[in-house]
Coordinates of C-alpha atoms in Angstrom, one line a residue:
M1 CA 39.4 -19.9 50.1
S2 CA 37.1 -21.9 47.9
L3 CA 34.6 -20.0 45.5
S4 CA 31.1 -21.3 44.6
L5 CA 29.6 -20.5 41.3
R6 CA 27.3 -18.0 43.2
N7 CA 30.2 -16.2 44.5
I8 CA 31.6 -15.7 40.8
L9 CA 28.6 -15.3 38.8
P10 CA 26.3 -12.1 39.0
R11 CA 23.0 -12.8 40.4
H12 CA 21.1 -12.1 37.0
T13 CA 23.5 -14.6 35.2
L14 CA 22.5 -17.4 37.6
S15 CA 18.8 -16.6 37.1
V16 CA 19.2 -17.4 33.5
R17 CA 21.3 -20.4 34.0
S18 CA 18.7 -21.5 36.4
T19 CA 15.8 -21.2 33.8
L20 CA 18.0 -23.1 31.1
L21 CA 18.4 -26.0 33.5
A22 CA 15.0 -26.2 35.2
P23 CA 13.3 -29.4 34.8
S24 CA 11.0 -30.0 32.0
S25 CA 7.8 -29.8 34.0
A26 CA 8.7 -26.2 34.7
R27 CA 9.2 -25.0 31.0
T28 CA 6.5 -23.4 28.9
F29 CA 7.0 -25.7 26.0
S30 CA 7.5 -29.4 25.3
A31 CA 9.6 -31.3 23.0
S32 CA 6.5 -33.1 21.6
A33 CA 5.0 -29.9 20.7
L34 CA 8.1 -28.9 18.7
L35 CA 8.1 -32.3 16.9
A36 CA 4.6 -32.2 16.1
Q37 CA 5.2 -28.8 14.3
K38 CA 8.1 -30.1 12.2
Q39 CA 7.5 -33.9 11.7
R40 CA 11.1 -34.4 10.5
G41 CA 11.6 -37.7 8.8
Q42 CA 8.2 -37.9 7.0
N43 CA 7.8 -37.7 3.4
K44 CA 7.2 -34.3 2.3
V45 CA 5.1 -34.7 -0.9
Y46 CA 1.4 -34.8 -0.2
K47 CA -1.1 -35.9 -2.6
S48 CA -3.1 -32.7 -2.7
A49 CA -3.3 -29.4 -1.2
D50 CA -6.5 -30.3 0.5
E51 CA -4.5 -32.7 2.7
A52 CA -1.5 -30.2 3.1
V53 CA -3.7 -27.6 4.7
A54 CA -6.0 -30.0 6.7
D55 CA -4.3 -28.7 10.1
V56 CA -4.2 -25.1 9.5
K57 CA -5.6 -23.8 12.6
P58 CA -7.9 -20.7 13.3
N59 CA -6.4 -17.3 14.2
S60 CA -3.1 -18.4 12.5
T61 CA -0.6 -16.0 10.7
L62 CA -0.2 -16.9 7.3
L63 CA 2.7 -15.8 5.1
S64 CA 1.4 -15.9 1.5
G65 CA 4.0 -15.4 -1.4
G66 CA 3.7 -13.6 -4.6
F67 CA 3.6 -10.1 -6.0
G68 CA 0.5 -9.2 -7.5
L69 CA -0.7 -12.3 -9.3
C70 CA 2.9 -13.2 -10.2
G71 CA 4.1 -16.3 -8.1
T72 CA 0.8 -16.6 -6.0
P73 CA 0.0 -20.0 -4.3
D74 CA -3.3 -20.3 -5.6
T75 CA -3.6 -23.8 -5.4
L76 CA -3.1 -23.8 -1.4
L77 CA -5.2 -20.6 -1.1
Q78 CA -8.2 -22.3 -3.0
A79 CA -7.9 -25.3 -0.6
L80 CA -7.8 -23.0 2.4
N81 CA -10.8 -21.3 1.1
K82 CA -12.7 -24.7 1.5
R83 CA -11.9 -24.9 5.3
N84 CA -15.0 -22.9 6.7
D85 CA -13.7 -23.6 10.1
V86 CA -10.4 -21.4 9.5
T87 CA -11.2 -17.9 10.4
G88 CA -9.5 -15.1 12.1
L89 CA -6.4 -15.4 10.1
T90 CA -3.6 -12.6 10.1
A91 CA -2.5 -12.8 6.5
V92 CA 0.9 -11.3 5.4
S93 CA 1.6 -10.4 1.8
N94 CA 2.8 -7.5 -0.4
N95 CA -0.8 -6.9 -1.4
A96 CA -4.2 -9.0 -1.0
G97 CA -4.5 -10.2 -4.5
V98 CA -7.0 -8.8 -7.3
G99 CA -10.6 -9.0 -6.8
A100 CA -11.1 -12.7 -6.0
K101 CA -7.8 -14.0 -7.2
G102 CA -4.8 -14.6 -4.9
L103 CA -5.6 -13.7 -1.1
G104 CA -8.6 -11.7 -2.3
L105 CA -10.3 -14.9 -2.7
L106 CA -10.2 -15.4 1.2
L107 CA -11.1 -11.7 1.6
Q108 CA -14.6 -12.6 0.0
T109 CA -15.8 -14.5 3.1
P110 CA -16.3 -12.2 6.1
G111 CA -13.9 -13.3 9.0
K112 CA -11.8 -15.5 7.1
I113 CA -9.0 -12.9 7.4
T114 CA -9.3 -10.5 10.1
K115 CA -5.8 -8.7 9.8
M116 CA -3.7 -8.0 6.9
I117 CA 0.1 -6.9 7.0
C118 CA 0.8 -5.8 3.4
S119 CA 2.4 -2.7 1.6
Y120 CA 0.0 -2.1 -1.2
I121 CA -3.8 -2.2 -1.4
G122 CA -3.7 -0.9 -5.0
A123 CA -6.7 -1.4 -7.4
N124 CA -8.3 -4.1 -4.9
K125 CA -11.5 -1.9 -4.2
H126 CA -13.4 -4.6 -2.1
F127 CA -9.9 -4.6 0.2
E128 CA -9.9 -1.0 0.4
S129 CA -13.6 -0.8 1.2
L130 CA -13.2 -3.5 3.9
Y131 CA -10.5 -1.4 5.5
L132 CA -12.2 2.0 5.2
N133 CA -15.4 0.7 6.6
G134 CA -14.1 -1.1 9.5
K135 CA -14.3 -4.6 8.5
I136 CA -10.8 -5.7 8.6
A137 CA -7.6 -4.5 10.2
V138 CA -4.7 -3.5 7.9
E139 CA -1.1 -2.6 9.1
L140 CA 0.6 -1.1 6.2
N141 CA 4.5 -1.5 6.0
P142 CA 6.8 -0.4 3.4
Q143 CA 7.4 -3.2 1.2
G144 CA 11.2 -3.6 1.7
T145 CA 10.5 -3.5 5.6
I146 CA 8.0 -6.4 5.1
A147 CA 10.8 -8.4 3.3
E148 CA 13.5 -7.4 5.8
R149 CA 11.2 -8.3 8.8
L150 CA 10.5 -11.7 7.2
S151 CA 14.1 -12.5 6.6
A152 CA 15.0 -11.2 10.3
A153 CA 12.5 -13.8 11.6
G154 CA 13.9 -16.7 9.3
R155 CA 17.5 -15.8 10.6
G156 CA 16.5 -15.6 14.4
V157 CA 16.9 -11.8 14.6
P158 CA 14.2 -10.4 16.8
A159 CA 14.4 -6.7 15.4
F160 CA 16.5 -4.5 13.3
Y161 CA 16.9 -0.6 12.6
T162 CA 16.1 0.7 9.2
P163 CA 16.1 4.3 7.8
T164 CA 12.9 3.3 6.0
G165 CA 9.8 5.2 7.4
F166 CA 11.7 7.9 9.6
G167 CA 9.9 10.7 9.8
T168 CA 6.6 9.5 8.4
A169 CA 3.4 8.1 9.9
I170 CA 5.2 4.6 10.0
Q171 CA 7.5 6.3 12.7
T172 CA 4.8 8.1 14.6
G173 CA 2.2 5.5 14.5
E174 CA -0.3 7.7 12.9
L175 CA -1.4 5.0 10.2
T176 CA -4.5 3.7 11.6
I177 CA -4.8 -0.2 11.9
K178 CA -8.5 -0.3 12.1
Y179 CA -11.4 2.1 12.0
N180 CA -14.8 1.2 13.3
E181 CA -18.0 1.1 11.2
S182 CA -18.7 4.9 12.1
G183 CA -15.0 5.9 10.6
E184 CA -13.5 6.5 14.1
I185 CA -10.3 4.9 15.1
E186 CA -10.5 1.6 16.8
I187 CA -7.0 0.4 16.6
P188 CA -4.1 3.1 16.3
G189 CA -0.9 2.8 14.4
R190 CA 2.3 1.2 16.1
K191 CA 4.8 3.8 17.1
R192 CA 8.3 3.0 16.4
E193 CA 11.5 3.6 18.3
V194 CA 14.0 5.8 16.9
R195 CA 17.8 5.7 17.2
E196 CA 20.7 7.6 15.7
F197 CA 23.7 6.0 14.1
N198 CA 26.5 8.0 12.4
G199 CA 24.3 11.0 12.2
R200 CA 21.4 9.3 10.5
N201 CA 18.1 8.4 12.1
Y202 CA 16.5 4.9 11.9
V203 CA 13.5 3.2 13.3
L204 CA 13.2 -0.2 15.1
E205 CA 11.0 -2.8 13.2
E206 CA 10.5 -6.3 14.7
S207 CA 10.8 -9.4 12.8
L208 CA 7.8 -11.0 11.3
P209 CA 7.3 -14.9 12.0
G210 CA 4.4 -16.8 10.8
D211 CA 2.7 -20.1 11.7
Y212 CA 2.3 -21.1 7.9
A213 CA 3.7 -19.9 4.7
F214 CA 2.1 -20.8 1.5
I215 CA 4.5 -20.4 -1.8
R216 CA 4.8 -21.4 -5.2
A217 CA 7.9 -22.7 -6.9
H218 CA 8.8 -23.8 -10.3
K219 CA 10.7 -27.2 -9.8
V220 CA 10.9 -28.8 -6.2
D221 CA 12.6 -32.1 -5.4
E222 CA 11.3 -34.6 -2.9
F223 CA 13.6 -33.1 -0.2
G224 CA 12.1 -29.6 -0.5
N225 CA 14.7 -27.8 -2.6
C226 CA 13.2 -25.2 -4.6
Q227 CA 13.7 -23.5 -8.0
F228 CA 11.8 -20.2 -8.9
R229 CA 11.4 -18.9 -12.4
Y230 CA 12.5 -15.1 -12.7
T231 CA 10.2 -12.7 -10.7
A232 CA 8.2 -15.2 -9.3
Q233 CA 10.4 -15.5 -6.3
N234 CA 9.8 -12.2 -4.9
F235 CA 8.6 -12.8 -1.2
S236 CA 8.5 -16.5 -1.1
S237 CA 11.9 -17.4 0.0
A238 CA 11.9 -15.0 2.9
M239 CA 8.6 -16.2 3.9
A240 CA 9.5 -20.0 3.6
R241 CA 12.4 -19.2 6.1
A242 CA 9.9 -17.2 8.5
A243 CA 7.4 -19.8 8.9
K244 CA 6.8 -22.7 11.5
I245 CA 5.2 -24.9 8.7
T246 CA 6.0 -24.0 5.0
I247 CA 3.9 -25.6 2.2
V248 CA 5.0 -25.2 -1.4
E249 CA 3.0 -25.9 -4.5
A250 CA 5.2 -27.0 -7.1
E251 CA 4.8 -26.8 -11.0
E252 CA 7.1 -29.7 -11.4
I253 CA 8.0 -32.4 -8.4
V254 CA 11.3 -34.1 -9.2
P255 CA 13.4 -36.9 -7.5
A256 CA 16.2 -35.7 -5.2
G257 CA 19.3 -35.0 -7.0
S258 CA 17.6 -33.6 -10.1
I259 CA 18.2 -29.9 -9.3
D260 CA 22.0 -29.0 -9.4
P261 CA 23.0 -28.1 -5.9
Q262 CA 24.4 -24.7 -7.1
F263 CA 20.8 -23.8 -8.7
V264 CA 18.9 -24.3 -5.5
H265 CA 17.3 -21.0 -4.5
L266 CA 15.7 -22.2 -1.4
P267 CA 17.1 -25.3 0.5
G268 CA 14.8 -28.1 1.5
I269 CA 15.8 -27.5 5.4
Y270 CA 13.0 -24.9 5.0
V271 CA 10.2 -26.8 3.2
D272 CA 7.8 -29.0 5.3
R273 CA 5.2 -30.0 2.7
I274 CA 5.2 -30.0 -1.1
V275 CA 2.0 -30.4 -3.2
P276 CA 1.3 -30.4 -7.1
A277 CA 0.4 -27.0 -8.3
T278 CA -3.0 -27.3 -9.9
S279 CA -4.0 -23.6 -10.6
E280 CA -3.0 -22.0 -13.8
K281 CA -0.8 -19.1 -13.8
E282 CA -2.2 -15.6 -13.8
I283 CA -1.3 -12.3 -15.4
E284 CA -2.5 -9.2 -13.9
I285 CA -1.6 -6.8 -16.6
R286 CA -0.9 -8.4 -19.8
T287 CA 1.2 -5.5 -21.8
T288 CA 2.7 -6.5 -25.2
T289 CA 4.1 -4.5 -28.1
P290 CA 4.2 -5.2 -31.9
D291 CA 7.7 -3.7 -32.0
P292 CA 10.3 -5.7 -29.8
N293 CA 12.7 -2.9 -30.1
A294 CA 10.5 -0.1 -28.5
P295 CA 10.9 0.5 -24.8
V296 CA 7.3 1.2 -24.4
N297 CA 4.3 0.5 -27.0
E298 CA 2.3 3.4 -28.2
E299 CA -0.9 2.1 -26.6
A300 CA 0.8 2.0 -23.1
K301 CA 2.3 5.4 -23.7
A302 CA -1.0 6.9 -25.0
K303 CA -2.6 5.5 -21.6
I304 CA 0.0 7.1 -19.6
L305 CA 0.5 10.6 -21.2
G306 CA -3.3 11.2 -22.3
D307 CA -4.1 13.2 -25.2
G308 CA -4.1 16.7 -26.5
G309 CA -2.6 19.2 -24.0
A310 CA -1.9 16.6 -21.2
R311 CA 0.2 14.3 -23.7
A312 CA 2.5 17.2 -24.8
R313 CA 3.1 18.3 -21.2
R314 CA 3.8 14.9 -19.9
E315 CA 6.1 14.1 -22.9
R316 CA 8.1 17.3 -22.1
I317 CA 8.6 15.9 -18.5
V318 CA 9.8 12.5 -19.6
K319 CA 12.1 13.9 -22.4
R320 CA 13.8 16.3 -19.7
A321 CA 14.0 13.5 -17.1
A322 CA 15.9 10.9 -19.8
K323 CA 18.8 13.6 -19.8
E324 CA 19.4 12.7 -16.1
L325 CA 20.3 9.1 -16.8
K326 CA 23.9 8.7 -17.5
D327 CA 25.7 5.7 -19.0
G328 CA 26.0 2.7 -16.8
F329 CA 23.3 4.0 -14.1
Y330 CA 21.3 1.5 -12.3
V331 CA 17.8 3.2 -12.1
N332 CA 14.6 2.6 -10.5
L333 CA 11.3 3.4 -12.2
G334 CA 8.2 4.4 -10.2
I335 CA 4.9 3.4 -11.9
G336 CA 3.0 5.9 -14.4
I337 CA 5.0 8.6 -16.1
P338 CA 8.6 7.4 -14.8
T339 CA 8.1 4.2 -16.8
L340 CA 8.2 6.1 -20.2
V341 CA 11.5 7.7 -19.5
P342 CA 13.7 4.9 -20.9
S343 CA 11.8 5.6 -24.4
F344 CA 13.6 8.8 -24.8
V345 CA 17.0 8.0 -23.3
D346 CA 19.8 8.5 -26.0
P347 CA 20.4 5.1 -27.8
S348 CA 24.1 5.4 -27.0
V349 CA 23.4 5.5 -23.3
K350 CA 23.2 2.2 -21.6
V351 CA 21.2 2.2 -18.3
H352 CA 20.0 -0.9 -16.1
L353 CA 16.4 -0.9 -14.9
Q354 CA 15.9 -2.3 -11.3
S355 CA 12.5 -3.6 -10.4
E356 CA 11.8 -4.0 -6.7
N357 CA 10.0 -7.1 -7.1
G358 CA 13.2 -8.8 -7.8
A359 CA 14.9 -8.1 -11.2
L360 CA 17.8 -6.0 -12.6
G361 CA 18.0 -5.5 -16.3
L362 CA 14.3 -5.0 -17.5
G363 CA 14.0 -4.8 -21.3
P364 CA 10.9 -3.6 -23.0
Y365 CA 7.5 -5.0 -23.5
P366 CA 7.1 -8.6 -24.9
T367 CA 5.7 -9.4 -28.4
A368 CA 2.3 -11.3 -27.9
D369 CA 4.1 -14.6 -28.3
K370 CA 6.7 -14.1 -25.8
V371 CA 4.5 -13.3 -23.0
D372 CA 5.8 -14.9 -19.8
A373 CA 3.6 -14.7 -16.4
D374 CA 6.9 -15.0 -14.5
V375 CA 8.4 -11.9 -15.8
I376 CA 6.8 -8.7 -14.7
N377 CA 7.7 -5.3 -13.5
A378 CA 6.6 -3.4 -10.3
G379 CA 3.6 -2.2 -12.1
K380 CA 2.5 -5.9 -12.7
E381 CA 3.0 -5.6 -16.4
T382 CA 4.5 -8.2 -18.5
V383 CA 8.0 -7.2 -19.6
T384 CA 11.3 -8.8 -20.8
L385 CA 14.8 -9.3 -19.5
L386 CA 17.8 -8.1 -21.3
P387 CA 20.8 -10.1 -21.8
G388 CA 22.9 -9.9 -18.6
A389 CA 19.8 -9.5 -16.6
S390 CA 19.5 -11.1 -13.2
T391 CA 16.5 -12.1 -10.7
F392 CA 16.4 -12.4 -7.2
G393 CA 14.0 -12.1 -4.0
S394 CA 12.5 -9.3 -2.6
D395 CA 14.8 -9.3 0.5
E396 CA 17.7 -9.0 -1.8
S397 CA 16.1 -6.3 -4.0
F398 CA 15.5 -4.0 -1.1
G399 CA 18.8 -4.6 0.3
M400 CA 20.2 -2.9 -3.1
I401 CA 18.0 0.0 -2.6
R402 CA 18.4 0.8 1.1
G403 CA 22.2 0.3 0.6
G404 CA 22.2 3.1 -1.9
H405 CA 23.4 0.9 -4.8
V406 CA 20.6 2.4 -7.1
D407 CA 22.0 5.5 -8.7
V408 CA 18.5 7.3 -9.5
A409 CA 14.8 6.7 -8.6
L410 CA 12.3 8.5 -10.7
L411 CA 9.1 8.6 -8.8
G412 CA 5.6 10.5 -9.1
A413 CA 3.9 12.6 -6.3
F414 CA 0.9 14.1 -4.9
Q415 CA 2.9 16.7 -3.1
V416 CA 6.7 17.7 -2.6
S417 CA 7.9 20.3 -0.1
Q418 CA 10.7 22.9 -0.6
A419 CA 12.9 20.8 1.7
G420 CA 12.3 17.7 -0.3
D421 CA 9.7 16.0 1.5
L422 CA 7.7 13.7 -0.5
A423 CA 3.8 12.6 -0.4
N424 CA 2.8 10.1 -2.9
Y425 CA 0.8 7.1 -1.4
M426 CA -2.5 8.1 0.5
I427 CA -5.3 10.7 1.0
P428 CA -6.6 9.9 4.5
K429 CA -10.0 8.3 4.5
K430 CA -10.4 8.9 0.6
M431 CA -7.7 6.8 -1.2
V432 CA -5.4 4.3 0.7
K433 CA -3.2 2.7 -2.0
G434 CA -0.5 1.9 0.3
M435 CA 3.4 2.9 0.0
G436 CA 4.6 -0.1 -1.8
G437 CA 8.3 0.2 -2.1
A438 CA 8.4 4.1 -2.2
M439 CA 9.5 4.7 1.3
D440 CA 12.4 2.3 0.7
L441 CA 13.5 4.0 -2.6
V442 CA 13.7 7.2 -0.8
S443 CA 15.3 6.0 2.5
N444 CA 18.8 6.6 1.4
P445 CA 19.0 10.0 -0.5
E446 CA 22.8 10.4 -0.1
G447 CA 23.1 7.1 -2.1
T448 CA 20.3 7.2 -4.6
K449 CA 19.2 10.5 -6.3
V450 CA 15.6 10.7 -6.1
I451 CA 13.9 12.5 -8.8
V452 CA 10.1 13.6 -9.0
L453 CA 8.2 13.6 -12.1
M454 CA 4.8 15.2 -12.1
D455 CA 2.4 17.7 -13.5
H456 CA 3.2 21.2 -12.0
V457 CA -0.5 21.6 -10.8
A458 CA -3.3 19.2 -9.9
K459 CA -7.0 19.5 -11.1
G460 CA -8.2 23.2 -10.8
D461 CA -4.7 24.5 -11.1
K462 CA -4.1 23.7 -7.5
P463 CA -0.2 23.6 -6.6
K464 CA 1.6 20.6 -6.0
I465 CA 5.0 22.2 -4.6
F466 CA 4.3 23.5 -1.1
K467 CA 6.4 25.1 1.8
E468 CA 5.3 22.1 3.7
C469 CA 3.2 18.9 2.6
S470 CA -0.2 18.4 4.0
L471 CA -0.5 14.8 3.2
P472 CA 1.1 11.9 4.9
L473 CA 4.9 11.7 3.8
T474 CA 6.6 9.1 2.0
G475 CA 10.0 10.4 3.1
V476 CA 11.5 13.6 4.6
R477 CA 14.1 15.8 2.9
C478 CA 14.5 13.1 0.3
V479 CA 13.9 14.7 -3.0
S480 CA 16.9 16.1 -4.8
Q481 CA 15.2 17.3 -8.0
I482 CA 11.7 18.0 -9.3
I483 CA 10.8 18.0 -13.1
T484 CA 7.5 19.2 -14.0
D485 CA 5.9 20.3 -17.3
L486 CA 7.0 24.0 -16.3
A487 CA 10.2 23.8 -14.5
V488 CA 13.2 21.8 -13.4
F489 CA 13.8 22.6 -9.4
N490 CA 17.0 21.5 -7.6
V491 CA 16.4 21.0 -3.9
D492 CA 18.9 21.6 -1.0
R493 CA 17.7 19.2 1.2
K494 CA 19.8 20.0 4.4
A495 CA 19.2 24.1 3.9
G496 CA 15.5 23.2 2.9
K497 CA 15.7 25.6 0.0
L498 CA 14.3 25.3 -3.7
T499 CA 16.3 26.8 -6.8
L500 CA 14.5 27.2 -10.1
A501 CA 17.4 25.8 -12.5
E502 CA 15.2 25.4 -15.7
I503 CA 12.1 26.8 -17.3
A504 CA 10.2 25.0 -20.1
E505 CA 10.0 26.9 -23.5
G506 CA 7.4 29.7 -23.7
V507 CA 7.1 29.6 -19.7
T508 CA 8.0 32.7 -17.5
V509 CA 9.3 32.8 -14.1
D510 CA 6.3 34.7 -13.1
E511 CA 3.9 31.8 -14.2
V512 CA 6.1 29.4 -12.3
R513 CA 5.7 31.6 -9.1
A514 CA 2.0 31.7 -9.5
K515 CA 1.5 28.0 -9.6
T516 CA 4.1 27.4 -7.0
E517 CA 3.0 27.6 -3.3
A518 CA 6.7 27.1 -1.9
N519 CA 9.4 29.9 -1.9
F520 CA 12.2 29.3 -4.3
E521 CA 15.4 31.2 -5.6
V522 CA 16.1 31.7 -9.3
A523 CA 19.4 30.3 -10.6
A524 CA 21.7 32.9 -12.1
D525 CA 22.1 30.8 -15.3
L526 CA 18.4 29.8 -15.5
K527 CA 18.1 27.7 -18.6
T528 CA 15.2 26.6 -20.9
F529 CA 14.2 23.3 -21.8

């Protein structure tokens, strides 16, 4: 008896095969269209950015590299800004520049960018105003999720599961994408699918491909092989891999073979066009110190600590937090109060500071003559790198974080619950800064100990430690310890209980109770700090 292919293969398999073998006239794409996108074999080096962006189409998705103003492709953005016919862009970046710099330049023209996918609005008041007043759609994503979505797109992976954002408005879709001009929701957030693996919950995130990627590199050869300097790499390599057309502005264009193959950070296969970088490097926050041996200079310390009573309270917090850092620890510091902790670590204790923008082994602020625009921390401040430091892309950085390779993360907070829930990135309709990398930093509390450093009360003596948080959550049951100016609490995340472990000198348990909305137990061996 003879068997035909139809007898052997399931019906659904045959339908797939018939689609693959269909004549070209029946397909939804053409070979010529694909060739027009890549233009293999042509010279990749263009004379100017204007020439390289001449075919950018309206309504395209633009991936724009950079972190703050570090590594931003300003030459290409300035050229695109001249194209008055290019509107309706969806722009993807960690943030939208500062003022009229970086992507902020394109936001100055109404309708140029109609949607931003980013993790951080930060101090860009114009951008924040556009969002809150219904002038632009904004899809806030955790910083590490953006990096991984880009990385997945470049590797042909359509989606992946991540612990980042579970139990938050990211998962539930409650982060509004667009308001109308009356402040009502016009486009709601996007709800995520949830799945459990090995007892942990994860959310499904889709990859994030782009039509064009604009990136800046230090040295690029004529084949497109790229080298980045220090923290200027950030999102650029992942974006280059995720785009149909990648355009690189190069600080130096060199002949093929000039870059040792082992020092190529981005292979030329991902690069389609190369232009000379003509814009100067920008520094968002130039921070220096007269003493190269001081982890933080006195001016920066005073700005964070304040003066008078506030300074004494916050200095108490950082001194106590410094005792949690043990020799050999890899530590990530949030912005604000946590950045001062290294100043109070015992000199005999060696810790390695990790920064989510792509550095491990951060050193103190530079002296004025050592400032480098390509060496910044997560707060966009100029810093230095210690001997033995390393730099890498954002996707690598957040792999370290989500994978639990960082020992301790020190973060600030608006609110913390007695179960260890954290809220620290927005006050709805009033202040929308974005979550940045915080959701990723708290996504693996079994691997990374999350310690919150904050004033015990907010303005008007309002509590900040609650039974349940009322603000949008950064993470659920993720905080293991809370250090305030009054007390140290240990958090039993599984049981949802707080234990008062220490009180500051001169503080009573009754005072702590009066200023804490959450319930807590008092340790039998209550200590004083």
